[in-house]
Tab-separated table of C-alpha atoms in Angstrom:
chain	number	residue	atom	x	y	z
A	14	MET	CA	-152.712	77.027	-54.203
A	15	SER	CA	-156.092	75.514	-55.144
A	16	THR	CA	-156.578	71.905	-56.041
A	17	THR	CA	-157.691	72.866	-59.562
A	18	ARG	CA	-154.580	74.910	-60.161
A	19	ILE	CA	-152.308	72.159	-58.902
A	20	ALA	CA	-154.011	69.650	-61.186
A	21	ALA	CA	-153.566	72.005	-64.114
A	22	LEU	CA	-149.873	72.473	-63.366
A	23	LEU	CA	-149.358	68.770	-62.998
A	24	ALA	CA	-150.988	68.174	-66.334
A	25	ALA	CA	-148.732	70.715	-67.987
A	26	ALA	CA	-145.681	69.144	-66.339
A	27	LEU	CA	-146.683	65.682	-67.505
A	28	THR	CA	-147.276	66.905	-71.074
A	29	LEU	CA	-143.839	68.539	-71.159
A	30	ALA	CA	-142.154	65.362	-69.883
A	31	ALA	CA	-144.078	63.203	-72.419
A	32	CYS	CA	-142.786	65.417	-75.236
A	33	GLY	CA	-139.265	64.880	-74.068
A	34	GLN	CA	-138.595	68.613	-73.599
A	35	THR	CA	-135.944	68.549	-70.949
A	36	ASP	CA	-133.077	70.915	-70.277
A	37	SER	CA	-130.415	68.902	-72.071
A	38	ALA	CA	-126.728	69.720	-72.520
A	39	THR	CA	-127.300	70.617	-76.146
A	40	ASP	CA	-129.838	73.273	-75.239
A	41	LYS	CA	-127.533	75.556	-73.268
A	42	PRO	CA	-124.128	77.184	-73.724
A	43	ALA	CA	-121.010	75.313	-72.687
A	44	VAL	CA	-120.244	76.070	-69.099
A	45	ALA	CA	-116.537	76.727	-69.795
A	46	GLN	CA	-117.186	78.870	-72.825
A	47	GLY	CA	-115.910	82.463	-72.577
A	48	GLY	CA	-117.155	85.375	-74.656
A	49	SER	CA	-119.215	88.426	-73.751
A	50	GLU	CA	-122.140	86.555	-72.117
A	51	PHE	CA	-119.847	84.735	-69.743
A	52	GLY	CA	-117.676	87.740	-69.018
A	53	GLU	CA	-120.599	90.145	-68.413
A	54	ALA	CA	-122.389	87.817	-65.981
A	55	GLY	CA	-120.719	89.445	-62.976
A	56	GLU	CA	-121.599	92.947	-63.933
A	57	LYS	CA	-125.185	92.028	-64.774
A	58	SER	CA	-125.545	90.007	-61.588
A	59	ALA	CA	-124.534	93.042	-59.496
A	60	GLY	CA	-127.736	94.787	-60.668
A	61	PHE	CA	-130.007	91.991	-59.534
A	62	GLY	CA	-132.037	92.191	-56.307
A	63	THR	CA	-134.774	94.379	-54.905
A	64	ASP	CA	-135.448	97.909	-53.750
A	65	ALA	CA	-137.907	96.669	-51.106
A	66	GLN	CA	-137.089	97.503	-47.465
A	67	PRO	CA	-136.498	94.605	-45.041
A	68	GLY	CA	-139.751	92.852	-44.045
A	69	ARG	CA	-141.748	94.502	-46.855
A	70	PHE	CA	-143.933	92.365	-49.179
A	71	PRO	CA	-144.948	92.180	-51.910
A	72	ARG	CA	-141.468	92.770	-53.350
A	73	THR	CA	-140.197	92.819	-56.901
A	74	ILE	CA	-136.997	90.950	-57.639
A	75	ARG	CA	-134.810	91.840	-60.610
A	76	HIS	CA	-133.050	88.715	-61.961
A	77	ALA	CA	-131.671	87.076	-65.080
A	78	MET	CA	-135.118	86.414	-66.585
A	79	GLY	CA	-136.599	89.788	-65.829
A	80	GLU	CA	-138.704	90.737	-62.769
A	81	THR	CA	-140.683	88.523	-60.386
A	82	VAL	CA	-143.142	89.687	-57.734
A	83	ILE	CA	-143.072	87.725	-54.474
A	84	GLU	CA	-146.253	88.282	-52.449
A	85	LYS	CA	-145.097	87.068	-49.033
A	86	ARG	CA	-142.001	85.874	-47.304
A	87	PRO	CA	-141.245	82.506	-48.787
A	88	GLU	CA	-141.542	79.382	-46.567
A	89	ARG	CA	-141.556	76.522	-49.078
A	90	VAL	CA	-138.432	76.812	-51.275
A	91	VAL	CA	-137.284	74.575	-54.154
A	92	VAL	CA	-133.610	74.914	-55.142
A	93	LEU	CA	-132.368	73.871	-58.581
A	94	ASP	CA	-128.589	73.671	-58.035
A	95	GLY	CA	-125.817	73.270	-55.448
A	96	GLY	CA	-125.248	77.009	-55.036
A	97	GLU	CA	-128.890	77.638	-54.239
A	98	LEU	CA	-128.923	74.723	-51.839
A	99	ASP	CA	-125.871	76.120	-50.044
A	100	ASN	CA	-127.389	79.627	-50.011
A	101	VAL	CA	-130.722	78.755	-48.432
A	102	VAL	CA	-129.146	76.429	-45.821
A	103	ALA	CA	-126.644	79.164	-44.924
A	104	LEU	CA	-129.644	81.409	-44.299
A	105	GLY	CA	-131.285	78.923	-41.981
A	106	ILE	CA	-133.853	77.574	-44.417
A	107	GLN	CA	-134.564	73.899	-45.127
A	108	PRO	CA	-135.745	73.608	-48.733
A	109	VAL	CA	-138.737	71.377	-49.609
A	110	GLY	CA	-137.168	70.272	-52.876
A	111	VAL	CA	-133.608	69.938	-54.359
A	112	ALA	CA	-132.152	69.213	-57.811
A	113	TYR	CA	-128.824	67.543	-57.586
A	114	PRO	CA	-125.913	67.628	-59.998
A	115	ASP	CA	-125.911	64.572	-62.287
A	116	GLY	CA	-122.484	63.535	-61.058
A	117	ALA	CA	-123.312	63.901	-57.374
A	118	PRO	CA	-126.999	62.982	-56.887
A	119	THR	CA	-127.114	63.018	-53.130
A	120	MET	CA	-126.990	65.614	-50.301
A	121	PRO	CA	-123.432	67.053	-50.053
A	122	SER	CA	-121.702	65.745	-46.954
A	123	TYR	CA	-120.640	69.281	-45.922
A	124	ILE	CA	-124.305	70.244	-45.623
A	125	GLY	CA	-125.500	66.924	-44.144
A	126	GLY	CA	-128.578	67.178	-41.963
A	127	LYS	CA	-128.740	70.988	-41.951
A	128	ALA	CA	-130.938	70.862	-45.030
A	129	GLY	CA	-133.563	68.602	-43.435
A	130	ASN	CA	-135.086	65.967	-45.758
A	131	PRO	CA	-136.004	67.697	-49.002
A	132	GLU	CA	-137.635	65.918	-51.916
A	133	ASN	CA	-135.426	65.038	-54.869
A	134	VAL	CA	-136.849	66.978	-57.827
A	135	GLY	CA	-134.549	65.455	-60.465
A	136	GLY	CA	-131.130	66.383	-61.782
A	137	ILE	CA	-130.123	69.959	-62.512
A	138	THR	CA	-130.369	69.157	-66.222
A	139	SER	CA	-133.520	66.953	-65.945
A	140	LEU	CA	-136.017	68.596	-63.614
A	141	ASN	CA	-139.132	66.739	-62.588
A	142	LEU	CA	-141.814	69.386	-62.932
A	143	GLU	CA	-144.540	67.120	-61.609
A	144	THR	CA	-142.666	66.581	-58.338
A	145	ILE	CA	-141.975	70.304	-58.043
A	146	ALA	CA	-145.643	71.181	-58.507
A	147	LYS	CA	-146.753	68.645	-55.908
A	148	LEU	CA	-144.480	70.327	-53.337
A	149	GLN	CA	-146.514	73.520	-53.713
A	150	PRO	CA	-143.528	75.803	-53.309
A	151	ASP	CA	-143.867	79.579	-52.824
A	152	LEU	CA	-140.399	80.209	-54.305
A	153	ILE	CA	-138.210	78.438	-56.888
A	154	ILE	CA	-134.566	79.545	-57.291
A	155	GLY	CA	-131.981	78.448	-59.821
A	156	SER	CA	-130.001	79.892	-62.703
A	157	ARG	CA	-130.547	80.770	-66.328
A	158	LEU	CA	-127.588	78.740	-67.492
A	159	ARG	CA	-128.996	75.528	-66.006
A	160	ALA	CA	-132.731	75.815	-66.716
A	161	GLU	CA	-133.612	78.700	-69.008
A	162	GLN	CA	-135.949	76.631	-71.122
A	163	GLN	CA	-137.847	75.392	-68.053
A	164	TYR	CA	-138.405	78.902	-66.708
A	165	PRO	CA	-141.911	79.430	-68.200
A	166	LYS	CA	-143.245	76.215	-66.687
A	167	LEU	CA	-141.530	76.764	-63.369
A	168	SER	CA	-142.878	80.294	-63.092
A	169	GLU	CA	-146.408	78.894	-63.547
A	170	ILE	CA	-145.852	76.699	-60.454
A	171	ALA	CA	-144.456	79.441	-58.172
A	172	PRO	CA	-142.511	82.767	-58.276
A	173	THR	CA	-139.186	81.827	-59.836
A	174	VAL	CA	-135.915	83.729	-59.523
A	175	PHE	CA	-132.919	82.930	-61.645
A	176	ALA	CA	-129.321	83.979	-61.348
A	177	ALA	CA	-127.416	84.395	-64.549
A	178	ARG	CA	-125.136	81.404	-63.906
A	179	PRO	CA	-123.526	79.441	-61.098
A	180	GLY	CA	-119.826	79.750	-60.343
A	181	TYR	CA	-117.754	82.961	-60.130
A	182	THR	CA	-120.840	85.070	-59.448
A	183	TRP	CA	-121.608	83.112	-56.283
A	184	LYS	CA	-121.560	86.144	-53.970
A	185	GLU	CA	-124.035	88.043	-56.229
A	186	ASN	CA	-126.191	84.943	-56.454
A	187	PHE	CA	-126.231	84.681	-52.658
A	188	ARG	CA	-127.341	88.307	-52.442
A	189	LEU	CA	-130.059	87.705	-55.018
A	190	ASN	CA	-131.394	84.653	-53.141
A	191	ALA	CA	-131.236	86.529	-49.903
A	192	ALA	CA	-133.275	89.410	-51.424
A	193	ALA	CA	-136.008	86.989	-52.445
A	194	LEU	CA	-136.008	85.501	-48.986
A	195	ASP	CA	-135.854	88.784	-47.112
A	196	ARG	CA	-132.569	87.863	-45.456
A	197	SER	CA	-130.149	90.300	-46.999
A	198	ALA	CA	-128.565	91.516	-43.783
A	199	GLN	CA	-127.811	87.917	-42.818
A	200	ALA	CA	-126.244	87.276	-46.169
A	201	GLU	CA	-123.960	90.330	-45.972
A	202	LYS	CA	-122.767	89.244	-42.538
A	203	LEU	CA	-121.869	85.807	-43.926
A	204	ILE	CA	-120.061	87.287	-46.892
A	205	GLY	CA	-118.147	89.618	-44.640
A	206	ASP	CA	-117.106	86.771	-42.372
A	207	TYR	CA	-115.968	84.694	-45.320
A	208	GLU	CA	-113.873	87.492	-46.747
A	209	ALA	CA	-112.206	88.086	-43.391
A	210	HIS	CA	-111.476	84.346	-43.147
A	211	ALA	CA	-110.031	84.300	-46.671
A	212	LYS	CA	-107.656	87.144	-45.852
A	213	ALA	CA	-106.538	85.399	-42.672
A	214	VAL	CA	-105.903	82.164	-44.487
A	215	GLY	CA	-103.650	83.824	-47.041
A	216	GLU	CA	-101.652	85.525	-44.266
A	217	ASN	CA	-101.387	82.335	-42.223
A	218	VAL	CA	-100.217	80.314	-45.183
A	219	GLU	CA	-97.562	82.885	-46.051
A	220	ALA	CA	-96.361	83.049	-42.405
A	221	ARG	CA	-96.114	79.244	-42.021
A	222	ALA	CA	-94.856	78.285	-45.539
A	223	GLY	CA	-92.607	81.314	-45.995
A	224	LYS	CA	-94.505	82.331	-49.189
A	225	ARG	CA	-97.832	82.076	-50.895
A	226	PRO	CA	-97.447	79.030	-53.093
A	227	THR	CA	-99.009	78.648	-56.473
A	228	VAL	CA	-102.035	76.274	-56.587
A	229	THR	CA	-103.459	74.504	-59.594
A	230	MET	CA	-107.014	73.304	-59.351
A	231	LEU	CA	-107.135	70.214	-61.616
A	232	ARG	CA	-110.413	68.497	-62.248
A	233	PHE	CA	-111.212	65.243	-64.050
A	234	MET	CA	-114.605	64.953	-65.701
A	235	PRO	CA	-116.072	62.547	-68.217
A	236	GLY	CA	-114.690	63.605	-71.565
A	237	LYS	CA	-112.517	66.479	-70.311
A	238	THR	CA	-109.743	67.449	-68.009
A	239	ARG	CA	-109.716	70.998	-66.691
A	240	LEU	CA	-107.479	73.516	-65.001
A	241	TYR	CA	-109.971	75.795	-63.210
A	242	ALA	CA	-109.165	79.428	-63.688
A	243	LYS	CA	-109.924	82.952	-62.319
A	244	LYS	CA	-113.661	83.043	-63.206
A	245	SER	CA	-114.621	79.929	-61.287
A	246	PHE	CA	-115.914	79.343	-57.773
A	247	ILE	CA	-112.563	78.083	-56.569
A	248	GLY	CA	-110.741	80.722	-58.564
A	249	THR	CA	-112.541	83.451	-56.660
A	250	ILE	CA	-111.665	81.832	-53.317
A	251	LEU	CA	-107.963	81.685	-54.219
A	252	ILE	CA	-108.096	85.325	-55.344
A	253	ASP	CA	-109.787	86.397	-52.067
A	254	ALA	CA	-107.173	84.510	-50.075
A	255	GLY	CA	-104.301	86.018	-52.134
A	256	ILE	CA	-103.143	82.521	-53.178
A	257	PRO	CA	-101.788	82.686	-56.750
A	258	GLN	CA	-102.359	80.213	-59.587
A	259	PRO	CA	-99.725	79.164	-62.185
A	260	PRO	CA	-99.720	81.024	-65.561
A	261	ALA	CA	-101.868	78.373	-67.322
A	262	SER	CA	-104.749	79.100	-64.901
A	263	GLN	CA	-104.446	82.865	-65.080
A	264	VAL	CA	-107.212	83.406	-67.657
A	265	ASP	CA	-110.534	85.196	-67.372
A	266	ASP	CA	-112.603	82.116	-67.964
A	267	LEU	CA	-114.022	79.190	-65.961
A	268	ALA	CA	-111.303	76.753	-66.958
A	269	VAL	CA	-108.669	75.670	-69.435
A	270	GLU	CA	-109.123	72.249	-70.948
A	271	VAL	CA	-105.938	70.150	-71.351
A	272	SER	CA	-105.138	66.812	-72.910
A	273	THR	CA	-103.123	64.038	-71.224
A	274	GLU	CA	-100.145	65.227	-73.273
A	275	GLN	CA	-100.579	68.799	-71.962
A	276	ILE	CA	-100.730	67.913	-68.275
A	277	GLY	CA	-97.458	69.713	-67.712
A	278	GLN	CA	-99.456	72.918	-67.709
A	279	ALA	CA	-100.886	71.838	-64.382
A	280	ASP	CA	-97.599	72.066	-62.592
A	281	GLY	CA	-97.153	74.469	-59.682
A	282	ASP	CA	-96.159	74.431	-56.026
A	283	TRP	CA	-99.379	72.442	-55.316
A	284	ILE	CA	-101.885	70.563	-57.500
A	285	LEU	CA	-105.303	69.945	-55.857
A	286	ILE	CA	-107.388	67.351	-57.651
A	287	GLY	CA	-111.130	66.964	-58.004
A	288	THR	CA	-113.094	64.250	-59.843
A	289	TYR	CA	-116.662	64.637	-61.024
A	290	GLY	CA	-118.849	61.569	-61.373
A	291	ASP	CA	-117.597	58.164	-62.188
A	292	GLN	CA	-113.786	58.150	-62.012
A	293	ALA	CA	-113.619	55.309	-64.560
A	294	LYS	CA	-115.259	57.563	-67.161
A	295	THR	CA	-112.520	60.255	-66.805
A	296	ALA	CA	-108.846	60.396	-67.760
A	297	ARG	CA	-107.839	60.451	-64.140
A	298	GLN	CA	-106.133	56.979	-64.102
A	299	GLN	CA	-104.448	57.588	-67.455
A	300	VAL	CA	-103.022	60.941	-66.324
A	301	LEU	CA	-102.010	60.033	-62.815
A	302	GLY	CA	-100.442	56.844	-63.935
A	303	GLY	CA	-98.678	58.328	-66.918
A	304	PRO	CA	-94.997	59.233	-67.228
A	305	LEU	CA	-95.520	62.941	-67.631
A	306	TRP	CA	-97.324	63.190	-64.282
A	307	GLN	CA	-94.305	61.852	-62.421
A	308	THR	CA	-92.123	64.666	-63.879
A	309	LEU	CA	-94.156	67.510	-62.331
A	310	ASN	CA	-92.533	69.402	-59.488
A	311	ALA	CA	-95.677	69.252	-57.264
A	312	VAL	CA	-95.902	65.498	-57.700
A	313	GLN	CA	-92.229	64.985	-56.857
A	314	GLN	CA	-92.623	67.148	-53.747
A	315	GLY	CA	-95.678	65.188	-52.583
A	316	HIS	CA	-97.830	68.252	-53.154
A	317	ALA	CA	-100.462	66.723	-55.405
A	318	LYS	CA	-103.498	65.963	-53.256
A	319	PRO	CA	-107.223	65.017	-53.871
A	320	VAL	CA	-109.900	67.279	-52.640
A	321	SER	CA	-113.708	66.920	-52.241
A	322	ASP	CA	-115.305	67.666	-55.578
A	323	GLU	CA	-118.724	68.283	-53.974
A	324	THR	CA	-117.270	71.075	-51.857
A	325	TRP	CA	-114.479	72.571	-53.885
A	326	PHE	CA	-116.246	72.501	-57.210
A	327	LEU	CA	-119.937	71.877	-56.671
A	328	GLY	CA	-120.547	73.765	-53.439
A	329	LEU	CA	-120.897	77.195	-55.127
A	330	GLY	CA	-121.901	79.002	-51.918
A	331	VAL	CA	-120.627	80.522	-48.700
A	332	LEU	CA	-120.850	77.349	-46.591
A	333	ALA	CA	-118.677	75.470	-49.207
A	334	ALA	CA	-116.337	78.457	-49.464
A	335	GLU	CA	-115.700	78.373	-45.710
A	336	GLU	CA	-114.966	74.652	-45.868
A	337	VAL	CA	-112.585	75.223	-48.780
A	338	LEU	CA	-110.694	77.895	-46.872
A	339	THR	CA	-110.305	75.565	-43.868
A	340	ASP	CA	-109.120	72.706	-46.090
A	341	LEU	CA	-106.789	75.014	-48.015
A	342	GLU	CA	-105.017	76.254	-44.887
A	343	ARG	CA	-104.642	72.712	-43.522
A	344	THR	CA	-103.199	71.549	-46.797
A	345	LEU	CA	-100.773	74.378	-47.628
A	346	ALA	CA	-99.647	75.193	-44.096
A	347	PRO	CA	-100.256	72.127	-41.844
């Protein structure tokens, strides 16, 4: 990339920042919202990718924003969410830049040093375009849900490939990222290994516990309390392992939001608990210290346990999924 072009891109990035045009929460659909766009994301994502043969460049990548031509095998990759971070590290790539979730603004512990020392390019809802441009990436990967409004500026910096959304489409997103990186065979091997592991975990839990217990995934967030459902990252892992969820979580959506007074809907054989961001800004203390919580069967049986939010809810990729499976087996069938 020429010095003149970098300067032009930096100027554009600074202008955008000065105007206050960031990817704010009010500019995009609610993550938990159902409807046709949410429900169709899986089917649409299955059509993303490339027809190019392994090792062939240039290649055209079909993705959520259209088509992008990648001239050569990428070496300097910027990732804009936890799923993309997980994906590239799983494929043996150390990204040059990373955008972190607002509630977890550091490298996930389950990834640790495997990602190298990438530059922080802002939060996933507040990207720093100037920093991204300075890194001179040859590929930027993210999702339409997180950064659709930033796509035009990002694609001026480098070829940019967007999945439809993070979450339940994580396997399709992994395949899309792998297609852009010319590592599809490696991705398929990792997905196959994960699916075999999931099947084995379900069988082992049943053999040791005598049944496949129901598991509620309860998550406390600022302003909301959720029961994660079938169309979520953790929901797909439970399905792959054959571990059922209680009726309240059996919906084709990301999650069901409940109030403190509705926390009885969380009951099951097990309740696994995540907390996003500052615990004090959530209803966690109010719920767990309340009288209704103590009446739940899982609580009375000692089967309500905290889990790592950065892995179980924010990982959104195959490395996190493998960690979740290991934790799940240790928890349900010690």
